[in-house]
Structures are given as C-alpha cells and as structure tokens.
PDB file of C-alpha atoms and ligand atoms in Angstrom:
ATOM      1  CA  MET A   1      78.073  87.351 107.821  1.00 93.00           C
ATOM      2  CA  ARG A   2      79.412  90.856 108.488  1.00 98.00           C
ATOM      3  CA  LEU A   3      82.728  90.303 106.636  1.00 98.00           C
ATOM      4  CA  ASN A   4      81.463  88.347 103.550  1.00 97.00           C
ATOM      5  CA  GLN A   5      83.940  88.537 100.523  1.00 96.00           C
ATOM      6  CA  LYS A   6      86.352  90.495 102.689  1.00 98.00           C
ATOM      7  CA  THR A   7      90.083  89.706 103.005  1.00 98.00           C
ATOM      8  CA  ALA A   8      91.905  90.543 106.130  1.00 99.00           C
ATOM      9  CA  ILE A   9      95.390  90.427 107.596  1.00 99.00           C
ATOM     10  CA  ILE A  10      95.682  89.965 111.431  1.00 99.00           C
ATOM     11  CA  THR A  11      99.173  90.303 112.945  1.00 99.00           C
ATOM     12  CA  GLY A  12      99.709  88.495 116.228  1.00 98.00           C
ATOM     13  CA  ALA A  13      97.163  85.958 115.317  1.00 98.00           C
ATOM     14  CA  THR A  14      98.778  83.062 117.065  1.00 98.00           C
ATOM     15  CA  SER A  15      97.741  84.045 120.518  1.00 98.00           C
ATOM     16  CA  GLY A  16      95.445  86.121 122.807  1.00 98.00           C
ATOM     17  CA  MET A  17      93.331  88.914 121.065  1.00 98.00           C
ATOM     18  CA  GLY A  18      94.744  88.368 117.544  1.00 99.00           C
ATOM     19  CA  LYS A  19      93.634  84.577 117.752  1.00 98.00           C
ATOM     20  CA  ALA A  20      90.137  85.560 118.982  1.00 99.00           C
ATOM     21  CA  MET A  21      89.863  88.140 116.208  1.00 99.00           C
ATOM     22  CA  ALA A  22      90.902  85.755 113.566  1.00 99.00           C
ATOM     23  CA  GLU A  23      88.238  83.195 114.800  1.00 98.00           C
ATOM     24  CA  ARG A  24      85.618  85.847 114.847  1.00 98.00           C
ATOM     25  CA  PHE A  25      86.501  87.418 111.468  1.00 98.00           C
ATOM     26  CA  VAL A  26      86.535  83.975 109.809  1.00 98.00           C
ATOM     27  CA  SER A  27      83.237  83.032 111.389  1.00 98.00           C
ATOM     28  CA  GLU A  28      81.820  86.214 109.790  1.00 98.00           C
ATOM     29  CA  GLY A  29      82.875  85.222 106.379  1.00 98.00           C
ATOM     30  CA  ALA A  30      86.289  86.900 106.077  1.00 98.00           C
ATOM     31  CA  SER A  31      89.376  85.176 104.448  1.00 98.00           C
ATOM     32  CA  VAL A  32      92.133  85.867 106.820  1.00 99.00           C
ATOM     33  CA  ILE A  33      96.051  85.915 106.512  1.00 99.00           C
ATOM     34  CA  LEU A  34      97.309  84.849 110.013  1.00 99.00           C
ATOM     35  CA  SER A  35     100.631  86.458 111.045  1.00 99.00           C
ATOM     36  CA  GLY A  36     103.000  85.356 113.833  1.00 98.00           C
ATOM     37  CA  ARG A  37     106.381  83.907 114.453  1.00 98.00           C
ATOM     38  CA  ASP A  38     105.297  80.655 116.138  1.00 98.00           C
ATOM     39  CA  GLU A  39     104.818  78.123 113.246  1.00 98.00           C
ATOM     40  CA  ASN A  40     103.069  75.469 115.408  1.00 98.00           C
ATOM     41  CA  ARG A  41     100.411  77.762 116.853  1.00 98.00           C
ATOM     42  CA  GLY A  42      99.979  79.455 113.358  1.00 98.00           C
ATOM     43  CA  LYS A  43      99.609  76.256 111.531  1.00 98.00           C
ATOM     44  CA  ASP A  44      97.208  74.851 114.169  1.00 98.00           C
ATOM     45  CA  LEU A  45      94.962  77.839 113.940  1.00 98.00           C
ATOM     46  CA  GLU A  46      94.991  77.757 110.043  1.00 98.00           C
ATOM     47  CA  ARG A  47      94.055  74.076 110.180  1.00 98.00           C
ATOM     48  CA  ASN A  48      91.264  74.512 112.861  1.00 98.00           C
ATOM     49  CA  LEU A  49      89.774  77.411 110.826  1.00 98.00           C
ATOM     50  CA  THR A  50      89.947  75.644 107.568  1.00 98.00           C
ATOM     51  CA  GLN A  51      88.589  72.389 108.917  1.00 98.00           C
ATOM     52  CA  LYS A  52      85.440  74.237 109.828  1.00 97.00           C
ATOM     53  CA  GLY A  53      85.143  75.542 106.288  1.00 97.00           C
ATOM     54  CA  GLY A  54      86.814  78.923 106.766  1.00 98.00           C
ATOM     55  CA  LYS A  55      89.460  80.463 104.589  1.00 98.00           C
ATOM     56  CA  ALA A  56      92.694  81.122 106.448  1.00 98.00           C
ATOM     57  CA  PHE A  57      96.388  81.072 105.518  1.00 98.00           C
ATOM     58  CA  PHE A  58      99.377  81.445 108.050  1.00 99.00           C
ATOM     59  CA  VAL A  59     102.414  83.392 107.141  1.00 98.00           C
ATOM     60  CA  ALA A  60     105.214  82.965 109.624  1.00 98.00           C
ATOM     61  CA  GLY A  61     107.720  85.775 110.428  1.00 98.00           C
ATOM     62  CA  ASP A  62     108.908  88.591 112.633  1.00 98.00           C
ATOM     63  CA  ILE A  63     106.962  91.829 111.730  1.00 98.00           C
ATOM     64  CA  SER A  64     109.668  94.077 112.930  1.00 98.00           C
ATOM     65  CA  HIS A  65     111.332  93.250 109.522  1.00 98.00           C
ATOM     66  CA  ILE A  66     110.041  95.147 106.622  1.00 98.00           C
ATOM     67  CA  SER A  67     110.125  92.108 104.283  1.00 98.00           C
ATOM     68  CA  VAL A  68     107.885  90.002 106.437  1.00 98.00           C
ATOM     69  CA  ASN A  69     105.144  92.888 106.111  1.00 98.00           C
ATOM     70  CA  GLU A  70     105.540  92.906 102.421  1.00 98.00           C
ATOM     71  CA  ALA A  71     105.075  89.053 102.363  1.00 98.00           C
ATOM     72  CA  LEU A  72     101.897  89.436 104.303  1.00 99.00           C
ATOM     73  CA  VAL A  73     100.361  91.648 101.649  1.00 99.00           C
ATOM     74  CA  LYS A  74     101.628  89.530  98.753  1.00 98.00           C
ATOM     75  CA  ALA A  75     100.099  86.462 100.493  1.00 98.00           C
ATOM     76  CA  ALA A  76      96.697  88.130 100.758  1.00 98.00           C
ATOM     77  CA  ILE A  77      96.842  88.977  97.082  1.00 98.00           C
ATOM     78  CA  HIS A  78      98.103  85.618  95.979  1.00 98.00           C
ATOM     79  CA  ASN A  79      95.707  83.551  98.121  1.00 98.00           C
ATOM     80  CA  PHE A  80      92.624  85.677  98.108  1.00 98.00           C
ATOM     81  CA  GLY A  81      92.932  88.167  95.448  1.00 98.00           C
ATOM     82  CA  LYS A  82      92.548  91.433  97.307  1.00 98.00           C
ATOM     83  CA  LEU A  83      92.987  93.192 100.665  1.00 98.00           C
ATOM     84  CA  ASP A  84      90.220  94.843 102.473  1.00 98.00           C
ATOM     85  CA  ILE A  85      91.164  94.855 106.166  1.00 99.00           C
ATOM     86  CA  VAL A  86      94.504  95.100 108.170  1.00 99.00           C
ATOM     87  CA  VAL A  87      94.656  94.593 111.977  1.00 99.00           C
ATOM     88  CA  THR A  88      97.977  95.460 113.388  1.00 99.00           C
ATOM     89  CA  ASN A  89      97.644  93.559 116.585  1.00 98.00           C
ATOM     90  CA  ALA A  90     101.062  92.103 117.374  1.00 98.00           C
ATOM     91  CA  GLY A  91     102.838  93.778 120.194  1.00 98.00           C
ATOM     92  CA  LYS A  92     105.717  93.329 122.558  1.00 96.00           C
ATOM     93  CA  LEU A  93     106.108  94.472 126.156  1.00 95.00           C
ATOM     94  CA  GLY A  94     109.878  95.088 126.301  1.00 94.00           C
ATOM     95  CA  LEU A  95     109.906  95.878 130.123  1.00 92.00           C
ATOM     96  CA  GLY A  96     112.258  98.400 131.534  1.00 94.00           C
ATOM     97  CA  SER A  97     112.650 101.972 132.604  1.00 96.00           C
ATOM     98  CA  VAL A  98     114.644 104.387 130.393  1.00 98.00           C
ATOM     99  CA  THR A  99     117.837 103.764 132.574  1.00 98.00           C
ATOM    100  CA  ASN A 100     117.711 100.017 132.705  1.00 96.00           C
ATOM    101  CA  ILE A 101     116.163  98.933 129.320  1.00 98.00           C
ATOM    102  CA  SER A 102     119.025  98.050 126.835  1.00 98.00           C
ATOM    103  CA  VAL A 103     119.176 100.008 123.679  1.00 98.00           C
ATOM    104  CA  GLU A 104     118.666  96.802 121.734  1.00 98.00           C
ATOM    105  CA  LYS A 105     115.388  95.947 123.725  1.00 98.00           C
ATOM    106  CA  TRP A 106     114.144  99.533 123.225  1.00 98.00           C
ATOM    107  CA  ASN A 107     114.690  99.365 119.445  1.00 98.00           C
ATOM    108  CA  GLU A 108     113.015  95.750 119.234  1.00 98.00           C
ATOM    109  CA  THR A 109     110.077  97.044 121.141  1.00 98.00           C
ATOM    110  CA  ILE A 110     109.641 100.243 119.086  1.00 98.00           C
ATOM    111  CA  CYS A 111     110.129  98.230 115.812  1.00 98.00           C
ATOM    112  CA  THR A 112     107.540  95.510 116.817  1.00 98.00           C
ATOM    113  CA  ASN A 113     104.933  97.869 118.135  1.00 98.00           C
ATOM    114  CA  LEU A 114     105.361 100.991 116.022  1.00 98.00           C
ATOM    115  CA  ASN A 115     107.659 100.494 112.820  1.00 98.00           C
ATOM    116  CA  SER A 116     105.656  97.216 111.940  1.00 98.00           C
ATOM    117  CA  VAL A 117     102.368  99.282 111.487  1.00 98.00           C
ATOM    118  CA  PHE A 118     104.352 101.862 109.336  1.00 98.00           C
ATOM    119  CA  TYR A 119     105.737  98.954 107.244  1.00 98.00           C
ATOM    120  CA  LEU A 120     102.446  97.037 106.888  1.00 99.00           C
ATOM    121  CA  SER A 121     100.464 100.056 106.053  1.00 98.00           C
ATOM    122  CA  ARG A 122     102.869 101.096 103.414  1.00 98.00           C
ATOM    123  CA  PHE A 123     102.384  97.873 101.501  1.00 98.00           C
ATOM    124  CA  ALA A 124      98.690  97.522 102.290  1.00 99.00           C
ATOM    125  CA  ILE A 125      97.343 101.085 101.523  1.00 98.00           C
ATOM    126  CA  PRO A 126      98.245 100.851  97.774  1.00 98.00           C
ATOM    127  CA  GLU A 127      96.328  97.610  97.441  1.00 98.00           C
ATOM    128  CA  MET A 128      93.342  99.093  99.240  1.00 98.00           C
ATOM    129  CA  GLN A 129      93.331 102.204  97.042  1.00 98.00           C
ATOM    130  CA  LYS A 130      93.064  99.855  94.073  1.00 97.00           C
ATOM    131  CA  ASN A 131      89.721  98.586  95.543  1.00 96.00           C
ATOM    132  CA  GLY A 132      88.699 102.198  96.364  1.00 98.00           C
ATOM    133  CA  LYS A 133      88.255 101.145  99.976  1.00 98.00           C
ATOM    134  CA  GLY A 134      89.929  99.769 103.017  1.00 98.00           C
ATOM    135  CA  VAL A 135      90.203  99.665 106.806  1.00 98.00           C
ATOM    136  CA  ILE A 136      93.245  99.727 109.133  1.00 99.00           C
ATOM    137  CA  LEU A 137      92.811  99.010 112.850  1.00 99.00           C
ATOM    138  CA  ALA A 138      95.685  99.191 115.136  1.00 99.00           C
ATOM    139  CA  ASN A 139      95.794  97.517 118.584  1.00 98.00           C
ATOM    140  CA  SER A 140      97.192 100.239 120.971  1.00 98.00           C
ATOM    141  CA  SER A 141      96.623 100.131 124.754  1.00 98.00           C
ATOM    142  CA  ILE A 142      95.591 102.182 127.649  1.00 98.00           C
ATOM    143  CA  ALA A 143      99.274 102.539 128.220  1.00 98.00           C
ATOM    144  CA  ALA A 144      98.943 105.281 125.492  1.00 98.00           C
ATOM    145  CA  PHE A 145      97.191 107.363 128.010  1.00 98.00           C
ATOM    146  CA  LYS A 146      98.248 106.075 131.604  1.00 96.00           C
ATOM    147  CA  SER A 147     101.788 105.317 132.642  1.00 95.00           C
ATOM    148  CA  PHE A 148     102.844 101.986 134.058  1.00 91.00           C
ATOM    149  CA  PRO A 149     106.185 101.527 135.905  1.00 90.00           C
ATOM    150  CA  ASN A 150     109.019  99.914 133.897  1.00 91.00           C
ATOM    151  CA  HIS A 151     107.085 100.074 130.595  1.00 94.00           C
ATOM    152  CA  ALA A 152     108.968 102.986 128.931  1.00 97.00           C
ATOM    153  CA  ALA A 153     109.224 101.690 125.364  1.00 98.00           C
ATOM    154  CA  TYR A 154     105.822 100.118 125.614  1.00 97.00           C
ATOM    155  CA  CYS A 155     104.077 103.264 126.720  1.00 98.00           C
ATOM    156  CA  ALA A 156     105.915 105.344 124.136  1.00 98.00           C
ATOM    157  CA  SER A 157     105.206 103.005 121.341  1.00 98.00           C
ATOM    158  CA  LYS A 158     101.485 102.693 122.195  1.00 98.00           C
ATOM    159  CA  ALA A 159     101.026 106.506 122.409  1.00 98.00           C
ATOM    160  CA  ALA A 160     102.739 106.987 119.193  1.00 98.00           C
ATOM    161  CA  LEU A 161     100.345 104.511 117.509  1.00 98.00           C
ATOM    162  CA  VAL A 162      97.355 106.651 118.482  1.00 98.00           C
ATOM    163  CA  ALA A 163      99.049 109.746 116.838  1.00 98.00           C
ATOM    164  CA  LEU A 164      99.991 107.622 113.744  1.00 98.00           C
ATOM    165  CA  VAL A 165      96.643 106.368 113.273  1.00 98.00           C
ATOM    166  CA  LYS A 166      94.952 109.864 113.404  1.00 98.00           C
ATOM    167  CA  GLU A 167      97.622 111.177 110.902  1.00 98.00           C
ATOM    168  CA  MET A 168      97.005 108.290 108.610  1.00 98.00           C
ATOM    169  CA  ALA A 169      93.174 108.716 108.729  1.00 98.00           C
ATOM    170  CA  LEU A 170      93.871 112.388 107.504  1.00 98.00           C
ATOM    171  CA  ASP A 171      96.133 111.274 104.689  1.00 98.00           C
ATOM    172  CA  TYR A 172      94.030 108.495 103.271  1.00 98.00           C
ATOM    173  CA  GLY A 173      90.385 109.371 104.107  1.00 98.00           C
ATOM    174  CA  PRO A 174      87.754 109.053 102.570  1.00 98.00           C
ATOM    175  CA  THR A 175      89.142 105.874 100.899  1.00 98.00           C
ATOM    176  CA  ILE A 176      90.623 104.228 103.813  1.00 98.00           C
ATOM    177  CA  ARG A 177      89.376 104.254 107.357  1.00 98.00           C
ATOM    178  CA  VAL A 178      92.055 104.065 110.207  1.00 99.00           C
ATOM    179  CA  ASN A 179      91.298 103.533 114.033  1.00 99.00           C
ATOM    180  CA  THR A 180      92.846 102.292 117.078  1.00 98.00           C
ATOM    181  CA  ILE A 181      91.600 100.329 119.938  1.00 98.00           C
ATOM    182  CA  CYS A 182      93.127 100.665 123.400  1.00 98.00           C
ATOM    183  CA  PRO A 183      92.430  97.743 125.579  1.00 98.00           C
ATOM    184  CA  GLY A 184      92.905  97.694 129.282  1.00 98.00           C
ATOM    185  CA  PRO A 185      93.957  94.554 131.116  1.00 97.00           C
ATOM    186  CA  VAL A 186      93.069  91.453 128.985  1.00 98.00           C
ATOM    187  CA  ASN A 187      93.458  87.909 129.983  1.00 97.00           C
ATOM    188  CA  THR A 188      96.127  86.731 127.615  1.00 97.00           C
ATOM    189  CA  PRO A 189      99.830  85.597 128.266  1.00 95.00           C
ATOM    190  CA  MET A 190     100.934  89.213 127.925  1.00 95.00           C
ATOM    191  CA  ILE A 191      99.233  90.430 130.972  1.00 94.00           C
ATOM    192  CA  TRP A 192     101.172  87.734 133.095  1.00 90.00           C
ATOM    193  CA  ASP A 193     104.408  88.971 131.328  1.00 86.00           C
ATOM    194  CA  SER A 194     103.565  92.594 132.351  1.00 84.00           C
ATOM    195  CA  ALA A 195     102.804  91.600 135.968  1.00 88.00           C
ATOM    196  CA  LYS A 196     106.382  90.327 136.341  1.00 81.00           C
ATOM    197  CA  ALA A 197     107.290  94.039 136.551  1.00 73.00           C
ATOM    198  CA  PHE A 198     105.897  93.909 139.927  1.00 79.00           C
ATOM    199  CA  ALA A 199     106.952  92.113 143.101  1.00 83.00           C
ATOM    200  CA  GLU A 200     103.805  89.927 143.346  1.00 91.00           C
ATOM    201  CA  PRO A 201     102.434  89.023 139.861  1.00 90.00           C
ATOM    202  CA  ASP A 202      99.474  87.115 140.992  1.00 92.00           C
ATOM    203  CA  THR A 203      98.224  89.726 143.436  1.00 94.00           C
ATOM    204  CA  ILE A 204      98.862  92.531 140.878  1.00 92.00           C
ATOM    205  CA  VAL A 205      96.755  90.679 138.365  1.00 95.00           C
ATOM    206  CA  GLN A 206      93.918  90.186 140.901  1.00 95.00           C
ATOM    207  CA  GLN A 207      94.040  93.789 141.977  1.00 95.00           C
ATOM    208  CA  THR A 208      94.075  94.973 138.441  1.00 95.00           C
ATOM    209  CA  ALA A 209      90.901  92.952 137.556  1.00 97.00           C
ATOM    210  CA  ASN A 210      89.221  94.271 140.716  1.00 97.00           C
ATOM    211  CA  ASN A 211      90.321  97.849 139.772  1.00 97.00           C
ATOM    212  CA  THR A 212      88.043  97.706 136.829  1.00 98.00           C
ATOM    213  CA  LEU A 213      84.483  98.858 137.076  1.00 98.00           C
ATOM    214  CA  MET A 214      83.347  95.599 135.688  1.00 98.00           C
ATOM    215  CA  LYS A 215      85.451  93.623 138.382  1.00 98.00           C
ATOM    216  CA  ARG A 216      87.289  91.426 135.750  1.00 98.00           C
ATOM    217  CA  LEU A 217      89.922  91.204 133.291  1.00 98.00           C
ATOM    218  CA  GLY A 218      88.761  91.632 129.617  1.00 98.00           C
ATOM    219  CA  GLU A 219      88.624  88.395 127.671  1.00 98.00           C
ATOM    220  CA  PRO A 220      90.116  88.216 124.172  1.00 98.00           C
ATOM    221  CA  GLU A 221      86.577  87.858 122.676  1.00 98.00           C
ATOM    222  CA  ASP A 222      85.521  91.183 124.287  1.00 98.00           C
ATOM    223  CA  ILE A 223      88.293  92.845 122.142  1.00 99.00           C
ATOM    224  CA  ALA A 224      87.290  90.767 119.049  1.00 99.00           C
ATOM    225  CA  SER A 225      83.697  92.104 119.309  1.00 98.00           C
ATOM    226  CA  LEU A 226      84.882  95.739 119.115  1.00 99.00           C
ATOM    227  CA  ALA A 227      87.477  94.991 116.388  1.00 99.00           C
ATOM    228  CA  LEU A 228      84.827  93.181 114.326  1.00 99.00           C
ATOM    229  CA  PHE A 229      82.416  96.288 114.549  1.00 98.00           C
ATOM    230  CA  LEU A 230      85.227  98.694 113.686  1.00 99.00           C
ATOM    231  CA  VAL A 231      86.409  96.822 110.547  1.00 99.00           C
ATOM    232  CA  SER A 232      82.803  96.214 109.313  1.00 98.00           C
ATOM    233  CA  ASP A 233      80.668  98.497 107.116  1.00 98.00           C
ATOM    234  CA  GLU A 234      78.545  99.223 110.271  1.00 98.00           C
ATOM    235  CA  ALA A 235      81.398 101.567 111.246  1.00 98.00           C
ATOM    236  CA  SER A 236      81.571 103.369 107.970  1.00 98.00           C
ATOM    237  CA  TRP A 237      81.527 106.814 109.506  1.00 98.00           C
ATOM    238  CA  ILE A 238      84.263 106.101 111.959  1.00 98.00           C
ATOM    239  CA  THR A 239      87.829 107.037 111.158  1.00 98.00           C
ATOM    240  CA  GLY A 240      90.650 108.725 113.065  1.00 98.00           C
ATOM    241  CA  SER A 241      89.482 107.456 116.555  1.00 98.00           C
ATOM    242  CA  ALA A 242      90.965 105.719 119.476  1.00 98.00           C
ATOM    243  CA  TYR A 243      88.556 103.409 121.363  1.00 98.00           C
ATOM    244  CA  THR A 244      89.125 102.546 124.881  1.00 98.00           C
ATOM    245  CA  ILE A 245      87.943  99.039 126.006  1.00 98.00           C
ATOM    246  CA  ASP A 246      89.035  98.578 129.568  1.00 98.00           C
ATOM    247  CA  GLY A 247      86.179  97.550 131.904  1.00 98.00           C
ATOM    248  CA  GLY A 248      86.118 101.143 132.979  1.00 98.00           C
ATOM    249  CA  ILE A 249      89.659 101.229 134.621  1.00 97.00           C
ATOM    250  CA  LEU A 250      90.720 104.563 133.234  1.00 97.00           C
ATOM    251  CA  VAL A 251      87.712 106.148 134.987  1.00 95.00           C
ATOM    252  CA  LYS A 252      89.349 105.771 138.287  1.00 86.00           C
TER     253      LYS A 252
HETATM  254  N1  NAP B 301      96.838  91.756 127.299  1.00 75.25           N
HETATM  255  C1  NAP B 301      96.665  92.982 127.649  1.00 75.25           C
HETATM  256  O1  NAP B 301      96.359  93.234 128.735  1.00 75.25           O
HETATM  257  C2  NAP B 301      96.890  94.088 126.683  1.00 75.25           C
HETATM  258  C3  NAP B 301      96.310  95.319 126.972  1.00 75.25           C
HETATM  259  C4  NAP B 301      96.429  96.397 125.982  1.00 75.25           C
HETATM  260  C5  NAP B 301      96.992  96.134 124.763  1.00 75.25           C
HETATM  261  N2  NAP B 301      97.438  95.021 124.448  1.00 75.25           N
HETATM  262  C6  NAP B 301      98.014  94.818 123.147  1.00 75.25           C
HETATM  263  O2  NAP B 301      97.235  93.848 122.406  1.00 75.25           O
HETATM  264  C7  NAP B 301      97.932  93.273 121.406  1.00 75.25           C
HETATM  265  C8  NAP B 301      97.835  91.627 121.455  1.00 75.25           C
HETATM  266  O3  NAP B 301      98.334  91.277 122.718  1.00 75.25           O
HETATM  267  P1  NAP B 301      97.700  90.064 123.579  1.00 75.25           P
HETATM  268  O4  NAP B 301      97.570  90.602 124.811  1.00 75.25           O
HETATM  269  O5  NAP B 301      96.764  89.344 122.764  1.00 75.25           O
HETATM  270  O6  NAP B 301      99.302  89.238 123.745  1.00 75.25           O
HETATM  271  P2  NAP B 301      99.722  87.683 123.395  1.00 75.25           P
HETATM  272  O7  NAP B 301      98.744  86.784 123.621  1.00 75.25           O
HETATM  273  O8  NAP B 301     100.988  87.660 123.969  1.00 75.25           O
HETATM  274  O9  NAP B 301     100.025  87.954 121.771  1.00 75.25           O
HETATM  275  C9  NAP B 301     100.978  88.511 121.277  1.00 75.25           C
HETATM  276  C10 NAP B 301     101.011  88.350 119.601  1.00 75.25           C
HETATM  277  O10 NAP B 301     101.894  89.185 118.923  1.00 75.25           O
HETATM  278  C11 NAP B 301     102.690  88.405 118.118  1.00 75.25           C
HETATM  279  N3  NAP B 301     104.064  88.812 118.096  1.00 75.25           N
HETATM  280  C12 NAP B 301     104.673  89.432 119.176  1.00 75.25           C
HETATM  281  N4  NAP B 301     105.984  89.942 118.586  1.00 75.25           N
HETATM  282  C13 NAP B 301     105.996  89.595 117.277  1.00 75.25           C
HETATM  283  C14 NAP B 301     106.937  89.856 116.201  1.00 75.25           C
HETATM  284  N5  NAP B 301     108.110  90.445 116.431  1.00 75.25           N
HETATM  285  N6  NAP B 301     106.539  89.417 114.925  1.00 75.25           N
HETATM  286  C15 NAP B 301     105.348  88.801 114.826  1.00 75.25           C
HETATM  287  N7  NAP B 301     104.386  88.519 115.825  1.00 75.25           N
HETATM  288  C16 NAP B 301     104.667  88.967 116.979  1.00 75.25           C
HETATM  289  C17 NAP B 301     102.841  86.874 118.922  1.00 75.25           C
HETATM  290  O11 NAP B 301     103.042  85.908 117.962  1.00 75.25           O
HETATM  291  P3  NAP B 301     104.218  84.853 118.047  1.00 75.25           P
HETATM  292  O12 NAP B 301     104.505  84.480 119.400  1.00 75.25           O
HETATM  293  O13 NAP B 301     103.739  83.796 117.140  1.00 75.25           O
HETATM  294  O14 NAP B 301     105.299  85.617 117.423  1.00 75.25           O
HETATM  295  C18 NAP B 301     101.496  86.849 119.492  1.00 75.25           C
HETATM  296  O15 NAP B 301     100.509  86.239 118.508  1.00 75.25           O
HETATM  297  C19 NAP B 301      99.451  93.682 121.669  1.00 75.25           C
HETATM  298  O16 NAP B 301      99.780  94.792 120.815  1.00 75.25           O
HETATM  299  C20 NAP B 301      99.343  94.320 123.148  1.00 75.25           C
HETATM  300  O17 NAP B 301     100.358  95.320 123.325  1.00 75.25           O
HETATM  301  C21 NAP B 301      97.496  93.875 125.321  1.00 75.25           C
END
C-alpha cells in the first residue's frame, strides 16, 4: 500500500489516464478527490471505488474556473482532513493553427491546460505546507517538445507546463516536490480527437502506434504506473523533472 494515509486530488479523473490513476491510487490506499465535468462518469467511478472499500469523492466542475479549483481543495480537507498529492491531469486539445483557431478556443485551451494548474496549486500549496510535505504532478505531453500540426494552443500550453513545474519546484522545495509527466500517444478518447486533425484518423493512429519503438499505443495503466511512482515516497529525491513516457517515439 504505497499511498496509505495519503489524500490526493486527481483532475480529469472521469476518463482515460486520470481514471486509471484514480483506480491505482485508491488500490494503493489513497483517499482520492475525483474531478471532472461529467457527473455520470464521475459518480459511477466514485461508486465503483467505494463499493470495493476504497475512499473516493467526486466533485463536478470545469477546472478552467478558479472557484472549482478552490472547491476541490476544500473537498479534500472536508472529506479526508488533509491534502498530500495533487495530480493536474485534465486537458483539452483545442485543435487549430494560430490563424484558424478562434480566440475563444485558444483562451479555453490555455485556461484548461495551464491556468487550472496555477489555480489548483495556489489553493493546494498552503494546505501542503501545513503538513510540511506535498507532491504536485502535472500531466503535460510530448507536445511540449515536438510540434504537431494544428495543435498550436495545445503545444504552447503543454510546453508552458514543463517550465511552470520547474519554477514551482524551485519556489516550494524542499517541502513540496513538483514534477511533470510527458506522455506520448495513449489509447484514450483524446487520441482519437487529436487524429481528427488529419485526413485519415484511423490510419494516423495506427501509424502513430507503429512509430513507437514498442509498436503500440500506451495504455492509461502505463501512465498510472509512472504517476504512482512519482507521487509515492519512493520518488522522494525527484523534483523539478519532466518524465517522457512515450514508447520511445521521441527517439525517432
Ligand atoms: N491521450 C494522449 O495521447 C495524450 C498524450 C499526451 C498527453 N495527454 C494528456 O493527458 C491528460 C489526460 O488525457 P486523456 O488522454 O486521458 O484524455 P481523456 O480520456 O479525454 O480525458 C480528459 C479528462 O480531462 C477532463 N477535462 C477536460 N476538460 C476539463 C475541464 N475544463 N474541466 C474539468 N475537467 C476537464 C475530462 O473530464 P470531463 O469530460 O468529465 O470534463 C476527462 O476526465 C490530458 O492533459 C492530455 O492533454 C494525452
């Protein structure tokens, strides 16, 4: 039980990688605040986890609004008494190039992918400081390092996350460890949305899988394994780092 007695917030817990992380963290003893907009998927996950004896509580809301982030931290303290771990995993693609994305869509994407991390950290850090310890893990992307056509706001927000995390590690160490993970193509609904930017989505996803050195897409559980390690005490000397987890696709 690597997360016994720990309380975590996971954003984007209603789908894909966030859901896999929630299941993994709860199975390792953590009490988890689940965040997402979809009430049905969020409540279903809360029910599944609690029926198995785990501790989980779903809070619905759009994390691009600052008040929702404050509510997540309050829910952690109210339900579980403290806050040890925050995983800022929720993200949005916001497809488009600089000339064809609307200003509204650009702002929504930056707010969801970047501002929300600023907001949630702002409320979470004082609570972690009260415990004298805490961990923040942000889900970025290989898009921080490699460009993808028609992903202007996505690439910009994910690169900014890597820089923000290093800066936060500097400001809040040694009390709080702050890291990012940078996944490659992972088998979640988002990869299919991303493929829509290309003429033949099925072919592009298959080619992408073949382009990895491991010849497959990542599975949400692959990412949950790395996240679990990085938020656990086994990673107590790791801070300010960005971890690529991409089946080797960036090597090419
Ligand atoms: N899939 C990939 O290939 C890939 C690769 C690299 C990085 N990533 C990153 O990994 C993270 C997880 O993505 P995924 O692939 O697991 O995608 P996913 O299955 O589509 O899940 C996205 C999650 O984000 C939540 N979300 C999105 N916008 C939100 C908002 N405004 N407020 C609250 N929650 C919001 C969604 O919840 P609701 O629908 O309930 O709102 C959902 O739980 C994202 O940050 C993504 O950029 C993905």
